[in-house]
Coordinates of C-alpha atoms and ligand atoms in Angstrom, one line a residue:
X723 CA -29.7 -12.5 -0.2
X724 CA -26.4 -11.1 1.1
X725 CA -25.8 -7.4 0.9
X726 CA -24.2 -7.0 -2.6
X727 CA -21.2 -4.9 -1.5
X728 CA -18.0 -6.7 -2.2
X729 CA -14.3 -6.4 -3.1
X730 CA -12.8 -8.6 -5.8
X731 CA -9.0 -9.1 -5.6
X732 CA -7.3 -10.2 -8.9
X733 CA -4.2 -12.3 -8.5
X734 CA -3.3 -12.0 -12.1
X735 CA -3.3 -8.2 -11.8
X736 CA -1.0 -8.4 -8.8
X737 CA 1.3 -10.8 -10.7
X738 CA 1.3 -8.4 -13.6
X739 CA 2.3 -5.5 -11.4
X740 CA 5.0 -7.4 -9.6
X741 CA 6.3 -8.3 -13.1
X742 CA 6.3 -4.6 -13.9
X743 CA 8.4 -3.8 -10.9
X744 CA 10.9 -6.6 -11.9
X745 CA 10.9 -5.2 -15.5
X746 CA 11.8 -1.7 -14.2
X747 CA 14.5 -3.0 -11.8
X748 CA 15.8 -6.2 -13.4
X749 CA 18.9 -6.4 -11.3
X750 CA 17.3 -5.8 -7.9
X751 CA 15.5 -8.1 -5.6
X752 CA 12.0 -7.1 -4.6
X753 CA 10.5 -6.7 -1.2
X754 CA 6.7 -6.7 -1.8
X755 CA 5.3 -4.3 0.7
X756 CA 2.3 -5.9 2.3
X757 CA 1.7 -3.8 5.4
X758 CA -1.8 -2.8 6.5
X759 CA -3.2 -6.2 5.3
X760 CA -1.7 -5.7 1.9
X761 CA -3.0 -2.1 1.6
X762 CA -6.4 -3.4 2.5
X763 CA -6.5 -6.2 -0.1
X764 CA -6.2 -9.1 2.3
X765 CA -2.7 -10.4 2.9
X766 CA -3.7 -14.1 3.2
X767 CA -5.9 -13.9 0.1
X768 CA -3.0 -12.6 -2.0
X769 CA -0.7 -15.3 -0.7
X770 CA -0.7 -17.3 -4.0
X771 CA 0.5 -14.2 -5.9
X772 CA 3.2 -13.3 -3.4
X773 CA 5.3 -16.3 -4.3
X774 CA 7.1 -14.4 -7.0
X775 CA 8.4 -11.8 -4.5
X776 CA 11.9 -12.2 -3.0
X777 CA 10.6 -11.1 0.3
X778 CA 7.7 -9.5 2.1
X779 CA 7.8 -6.3 4.1
X780 CA 5.3 -5.1 6.7
X781 CA 5.1 -3.6 10.1
X782 CA 2.8 -5.9 12.1
X783 CA 4.4 -8.7 14.0
X784 CA 1.2 -10.7 14.4
X785 CA 0.9 -10.9 10.6
X786 CA 4.6 -11.8 10.2
X787 CA 3.8 -14.8 12.5
X788 CA 0.8 -15.7 10.4
X789 CA 2.9 -15.7 7.3
X790 CA 5.4 -18.1 8.9
X791 CA 2.5 -20.3 10.1
X792 CA 1.1 -20.3 6.6
X793 CA 4.4 -21.6 5.2
X794 CA 6.1 -18.5 3.9
X795 CA 9.7 -19.4 4.4
X796 CA 11.5 -16.6 2.5
X797 CA 12.6 -13.2 3.9
X798 CA 10.3 -11.0 5.9
X799 CA 11.3 -7.5 6.7
X800 CA 9.8 -5.5 9.6
X801 CA 9.7 -1.9 8.3
X802 CA 9.4 -0.2 11.7
X803 CA 11.6 -2.8 13.4
X804 CA 11.1 -3.9 17.0
X805 CA 8.7 -2.1 19.2
X806 CA 10.1 -3.7 22.3
X807 CA 12.7 -6.3 23.4
X808 CA 10.2 -9.2 23.0
X809 CA 10.0 -8.3 19.3
X810 CA 13.8 -8.9 18.9
X811 CA 13.2 -12.4 20.4
X812 CA 10.3 -13.0 18.0
X813 CA 12.4 -11.8 15.1
X814 CA 15.1 -14.3 16.0
X815 CA 12.6 -17.1 16.5
X816 CA 10.8 -16.5 13.2
X817 CA 13.7 -15.3 11.1
X818 CA 12.3 -11.8 10.7
X819 CA 14.7 -9.1 9.4
X820 CA 14.5 -5.8 11.4
X821 CA 14.8 -2.2 10.4
X822 CA 16.9 -0.4 13.0
X823 CA 16.0 3.3 13.1
X824 CA 16.6 4.2 16.7
X825 CA 19.3 3.7 19.4
X826 CA 16.8 2.0 21.7
X827 CA 16.5 -0.8 19.1
X828 CA 20.2 -1.3 19.1
X829 CA 20.2 -1.7 22.9
X830 CA 17.5 -4.4 22.6
X831 CA 19.6 -6.3 20.1
X832 CA 22.7 -5.9 22.3
X833 CA 20.7 -7.3 25.2
X834 CA 19.7 -10.2 23.1
X835 CA 22.8 -12.4 23.3
X836 CA 21.1 -15.4 21.6
X837 CA 23.0 -17.5 19.1
X838 CA 20.5 -16.8 16.4
X839 CA 21.7 -14.5 13.6
X840 CA 19.8 -11.3 13.1
X841 CA 19.6 -9.6 9.7
X842 CA 19.2 -5.9 10.3
X843 CA 18.5 -2.9 8.0
X844 CA 20.0 0.3 9.3
X845 CA 17.9 3.2 8.4
X846 CA 19.4 6.6 7.5
X847 CA 17.2 9.7 7.8
X848 CA 17.7 11.5 4.5
X849 CA 15.2 14.3 5.0
X850 CA 11.9 12.7 5.8
X851 CA 12.6 13.3 9.5
X852 CA 10.3 10.5 10.5
X853 CA 12.4 7.4 11.2
X854 CA 16.2 6.8 10.9
X855 CA 19.5 7.9 12.2
X856 CA 20.8 11.3 11.5
X857 CA 23.9 11.3 9.2
X858 CA 26.1 12.3 12.2
X859 CA 25.2 9.2 14.2
X860 CA 25.0 6.7 11.3
X861 CA 28.5 5.4 11.4
X862 CA 28.4 4.9 15.1
X863 CA 25.2 2.9 14.9
X864 CA 26.7 0.8 12.1
X865 CA 29.8 0.0 14.1
X866 CA 27.8 -0.9 17.2
X867 CA 25.7 -3.3 15.2
X868 CA 28.8 -4.6 13.3
X869 CA 30.5 -5.6 16.6
X870 CA 27.6 -7.9 17.7
X871 CA 27.9 -11.6 17.0
X872 CA 24.1 -11.9 16.9
X873 CA 24.0 -9.6 13.9
X874 CA 24.8 -11.4 10.6
X875 CA 24.1 -8.7 8.1
X876 CA 23.5 -5.0 7.9
X877 CA 21.6 -3.6 4.9
X878 CA 21.8 0.2 4.5
X879 CA 18.4 1.7 3.8
X880 CA 16.5 5.0 3.6
X881 CA 13.0 6.1 2.6
X882 CA 12.2 9.1 0.5
X883 CA 9.9 11.9 1.4
X884 CA 9.4 13.3 -2.1
X885 CA 10.0 10.6 -4.7
X886 CA 6.6 11.3 -6.2
X887 CA 7.6 14.8 -7.5
X888 CA 10.1 15.4 -10.3
X889 CA 13.6 15.5 -9.0
X890 CA 12.3 15.2 -5.4
X891 CA 14.6 12.4 -4.3
X892 CA 17.8 13.5 -5.9
X893 CA 19.2 15.3 -2.8
X894 CA 18.2 12.4 -0.5
X895 CA 20.1 9.9 -2.8
X896 CA 23.2 12.1 -2.8
X897 CA 23.0 12.3 1.0
X898 CA 22.6 8.6 1.3
X899 CA 25.6 7.9 -0.9
X900 CA 27.7 10.4 0.9
X901 CA 26.9 9.0 4.3
X902 CA 27.1 5.3 3.4
X903 CA 30.3 5.6 1.3
X904 CA 32.8 3.0 2.4
X905 CA 30.3 1.0 4.5
X906 CA 29.8 -2.6 3.3
X907 CA 26.3 -4.1 3.0
X908 CA 23.5 -4.3 0.6
X909 CA 21.4 -1.1 -0.2
X910 CA 17.7 -0.5 -0.3
X911 CA 16.2 2.8 -1.1
X912 CA 13.2 2.8 -3.6
X913 CA 9.5 2.8 -3.0
X914 CA 7.1 2.6 -6.0
X915 CA 7.6 6.2 -7.1
X916 CA 11.4 6.0 -6.9
X917 CA 11.3 2.7 -8.7
X918 CA 9.8 4.4 -11.7
X919 CA 12.0 7.5 -11.7
X920 CA 15.3 6.8 -10.2
X921 CA 17.0 3.9 -11.9
X922 CA 20.3 4.8 -10.4
X923 CA 18.9 4.2 -6.9
X924 CA 17.5 0.7 -7.5
X925 CA 20.5 -1.0 -5.9
X926 CA 20.2 -4.4 -4.3
X927 CA 16.6 -4.3 -3.1
X928 CA 13.6 -2.2 -4.1
X929 CA 10.5 -1.9 -1.9
X930 CA 7.4 -1.3 -4.1
X931 CA 4.0 -1.1 -2.3
X932 CA 1.2 0.8 -4.0
X933 CA 2.2 -0.1 -7.6
X934 CA 1.8 -3.8 -6.8
X935 CA -1.9 -3.0 -6.1
X936 CA -2.3 -1.2 -9.4
X937 CA -2.6 2.3 -8.1
X938 CA -0.4 5.2 -8.9
X939 CA 2.2 6.7 -6.5
X940 CA 2.0 10.0 -8.5
X941 CA -0.8 12.6 -8.4
X942 CA -0.3 13.4 -12.0
X943 CA 0.3 10.0 -13.7
X944 CA -2.4 7.4 -14.0
X945 CA -1.8 3.8 -13.0
X946 CA -2.8 2.8 -16.6
X947 CA -0.1 5.1 -18.1
X948 CA 2.4 3.4 -15.8
X949 CA 1.5 0.0 -17.2
X950 CA -0.3 -1.1 -14.0
X951 CA -3.5 -3.1 -13.6
X952 CA -6.0 -2.5 -10.7
X953 CA -6.0 -5.4 -8.2
X954 CA -9.0 -4.3 -6.3
X955 CA -12.6 -4.0 -7.8
X956 CA -15.0 -2.5 -5.3
X957 CA -18.6 -3.2 -6.3
X958 CA -22.2 -3.1 -5.2
X959 CA -25.7 -2.9 -6.8
X960 CA -28.5 -0.4 -7.1
X961 CA -31.2 -1.2 -4.4
X962 CA -33.6 1.7 -5.4
X963 CA -34.2 4.3 -8.0
X964 CA -35.9 7.7 -7.6
X965 CA -37.4 10.2 -10.0
X966 CA -36.6 13.7 -9.1
X967 CA -38.5 16.8 -10.2
X968 CA -36.7 20.2 -10.4
X969 CA -36.0 21.4 -6.9
X970 CA -36.0 17.9 -5.3
X971 CA -33.0 17.2 -3.1
X972 CA -30.9 14.1 -2.4
X973 CA -29.6 12.7 0.9
X974 CA -28.6 14.2 4.2
X975 CA -28.3 17.9 4.3
X976 CA -30.0 18.1 0.9
X977 CA -26.7 19.2 -0.5
X978 CA -27.6 18.2 -4.1
X979 CA -30.7 19.7 -5.6
X980 CA -32.0 18.7 -9.1
X981 CA -32.1 21.6 -11.6
X982 CA -33.9 19.4 -14.1
X983 CA -36.0 16.2 -13.9
X984 CA -33.7 13.3 -13.4
X985 CA -33.5 9.7 -12.3
X986 CA -31.1 8.7 -9.6
X987 CA -30.0 5.3 -8.3
X988 CA -29.3 4.3 -4.7
X989 CA -26.2 2.1 -4.2
X990 CA -25.7 -0.2 -1.3
X991 CA -22.4 1.2 -0.3
X992 CA -21.5 4.0 2.1
X993 CA -18.8 5.2 4.4
X994 CA -19.2 2.3 6.7
X995 CA -18.0 0.1 3.8
X996 CA -15.0 2.3 3.2
X997 CA -16.3 4.6 0.6
X998 CA -14.9 8.1 1.4
X999 CA -17.6 10.3 3.0
X1000 CA -15.8 13.4 1.7
X1001 CA -16.4 12.4 -1.9
X1002 CA -18.4 15.3 -3.3
X1003 CA -21.2 15.3 -5.9
X1004 CA -19.5 14.6 -9.3
X1005 CA -17.2 11.8 -8.0
X1006 CA -16.8 9.2 -10.8
X1007 CA -18.6 5.9 -10.5
X1008 CA -19.8 3.3 -13.0
X1009 CA -23.3 1.7 -13.3
X1010 CA -23.7 -1.2 -15.7
X1011 CA -20.2 -0.4 -17.0
X1012 CA -21.1 3.2 -17.9
X1013 CA -19.3 6.0 -16.1
X1014 CA -21.5 8.5 -14.3
X1015 CA -21.2 10.6 -11.1
X1016 CA -22.3 10.5 -7.5
X1017 CA -24.9 13.0 -6.3
X1018 CA -25.4 14.3 -2.8
X1019 CA -23.8 13.3 0.5
X1020 CA -22.4 9.8 1.1
X1021 CA -24.2 8.2 4.0
X1022 CA -23.3 5.3 6.2
X1023 CA -24.8 2.5 4.1
X1024 CA -25.7 4.2 0.8
X1025 CA -24.8 6.7 -1.8
X1026 CA -26.7 8.1 -4.8
X1027 CA -25.8 8.2 -8.5
X1028 CA -27.0 10.1 -11.5
X1029 CA -28.6 7.6 -13.9
X1030 CA -28.8 10.1 -16.8
X1031 CA -26.1 8.4 -18.8
X1032 CA -27.5 4.9 -18.0
X1033 CA -31.2 5.0 -18.9
X1034 CA -31.4 1.2 -18.8
X1035 CA -30.2 0.9 -15.2
X1036 CA -32.6 -0.9 -12.8
X1037 CA -32.7 -2.1 -9.3
X1038 CA -30.0 -4.8 -9.2
X1039 CA -27.8 -3.1 -11.8
X1040 CA -24.1 -3.6 -11.1
X1041 CA -22.2 -0.6 -9.7
X1042 CA -18.4 -0.2 -9.7
X1043 CA -17.2 2.2 -7.0
X1044 CA -13.6 1.7 -8.2
X1045 CA -11.7 -0.9 -10.1
X1046 CA -11.5 -1.2 -13.9
X1047 CA -13.8 1.6 -15.3
X1048 CA -13.1 4.0 -12.5
X1049 CA -9.5 4.2 -11.2
X1050 CA -9.3 4.3 -7.4
X1051 CA -7.0 7.2 -7.9
X1052 CA -9.7 9.2 -9.6
X1053 CA -12.1 8.6 -6.7
X1054 CA -9.3 9.6 -4.3
X1055 CA -8.5 12.8 -6.2
X1056 CA -12.2 13.8 -6.1
X1057 CA -12.3 13.1 -2.4
X1058 CA -9.1 15.0 -1.7
X1059 CA -7.0 11.9 -0.7
X1060 CA -4.8 9.2 -2.3
X1061 CA -5.6 5.7 -3.5
X1062 CA -3.6 4.2 -0.6
X1063 CA -6.0 5.5 1.9
X1064 CA -9.1 4.2 0.0
X1065 CA -7.9 0.7 -0.4
X1066 CA -6.7 0.5 3.2
X1067 CA -10.1 1.7 4.4
X1068 CA -12.3 -1.2 3.1
X1069 CA -14.4 -2.2 6.1
X1070 CA -14.5 -5.7 7.5
X1071 CA -18.2 -6.1 6.6
X1072 CA -17.4 -5.9 2.9
X1073 CA -17.3 -9.4 1.4
X1074 CA -14.0 -10.4 -0.3
X1075 CA -13.8 -12.5 -3.4
X1076 CA -10.6 -13.9 -4.9
X1077 CA -10.3 -13.9 -8.6
X1078 CA -7.5 -16.3 -9.6
X1079 CA -7.8 -15.8 -13.3
X1080 CA -4.5 -17.3 -14.5
X1081 CA -4.0 -20.0 -12.0
Ligands
PLP159 C1 5.2 1.7 2.8 C2 6.7 1.7 2.5 C3 7.1 1.4 1.2 C4 6.2 1.3 0.0 O1 5.8 2.6 -0.4 P1 4.9 2.7 -1.7 O2 4.8 4.2 -1.9 O3 3.6 2.1 -1.4 O4 5.6 2.0 -2.8 C5 8.5 1.3 1.0 N1 9.4 1.5 2.1 C6 8.9 1.8 3.3 C7 9.9 2.0 4.4 C8 7.6 1.9 3.6 O5 7.2 2.2 4.8

């Protein structure tokens, strides 16, 4: 029998979340952000549910090529733009839209004299200080691109550093509006967090990522309370049980010691599957549909759970690491990280199953 560690990806949940994005921004077009193999969910597996997006946004040129080969003929946006001159040629050949965040990228586009028409997204740095033109150089960059016959459209964009905290994007939106005033072109500002909280910034295109996968962009609001449904269910089974006496320890380093007689279960899932090693004793997990907690250190291929709340659990009982009973965000919070990192970290050895529950 195959090792029972698997990820199930629900197309209906993804469709629901995409519908939620549309409901929040009914007058905007939606770039579904699918970088990092669709946040670890499997880009090609999700393909049937992507059809309802207006465009797909990612950073990997190989995957953009694959999308074209698989028949995706609608817009594709490269969020980090070209990494070298050859990428500009690839973008023209495959009809990929390019973020332009750096003068070097404008030079490559200038050098590319080709007849093909390039759609570019000129990025303004509104305070993240990661990518994008400083306000002082933005108009120059726009004029340079505008003068090129090979550039057919310039969308004006920015990305927020703090849209996930109350009021955190207000100043960046003001700055964006000041700097872009009078420049023609579509606008694109919002990630998932901003989509929920900054209706005035929705503009022509929104760029939701995490919300489409049913996780929360906010530390203090659950995905459920935002009307989102989890797309990923990470599951395994119990492969052993142990009876502990008072004073017995569990796992490497004996970090957990029983203070009463207890039964624990051993789950066939560890950090080599993508479960966070930093998740401490007490991290939520479900066995046979009942929420309980992990105990002891997570090892490479296994972790341990307290079976106190699940007296009927046996070898073979189903375990949900995260998904429906246990939100990925709750596991992330316990491990000191965010849901994004956990879904992205699912390891290649984990089997992937598609659940196409509404055709
Ligand atoms: C990743 C990314 C997004 C999506 O962000 P979420 O927080 O996942 O919604 C949007 N815009 C850009 C430029 C990104 O890099």
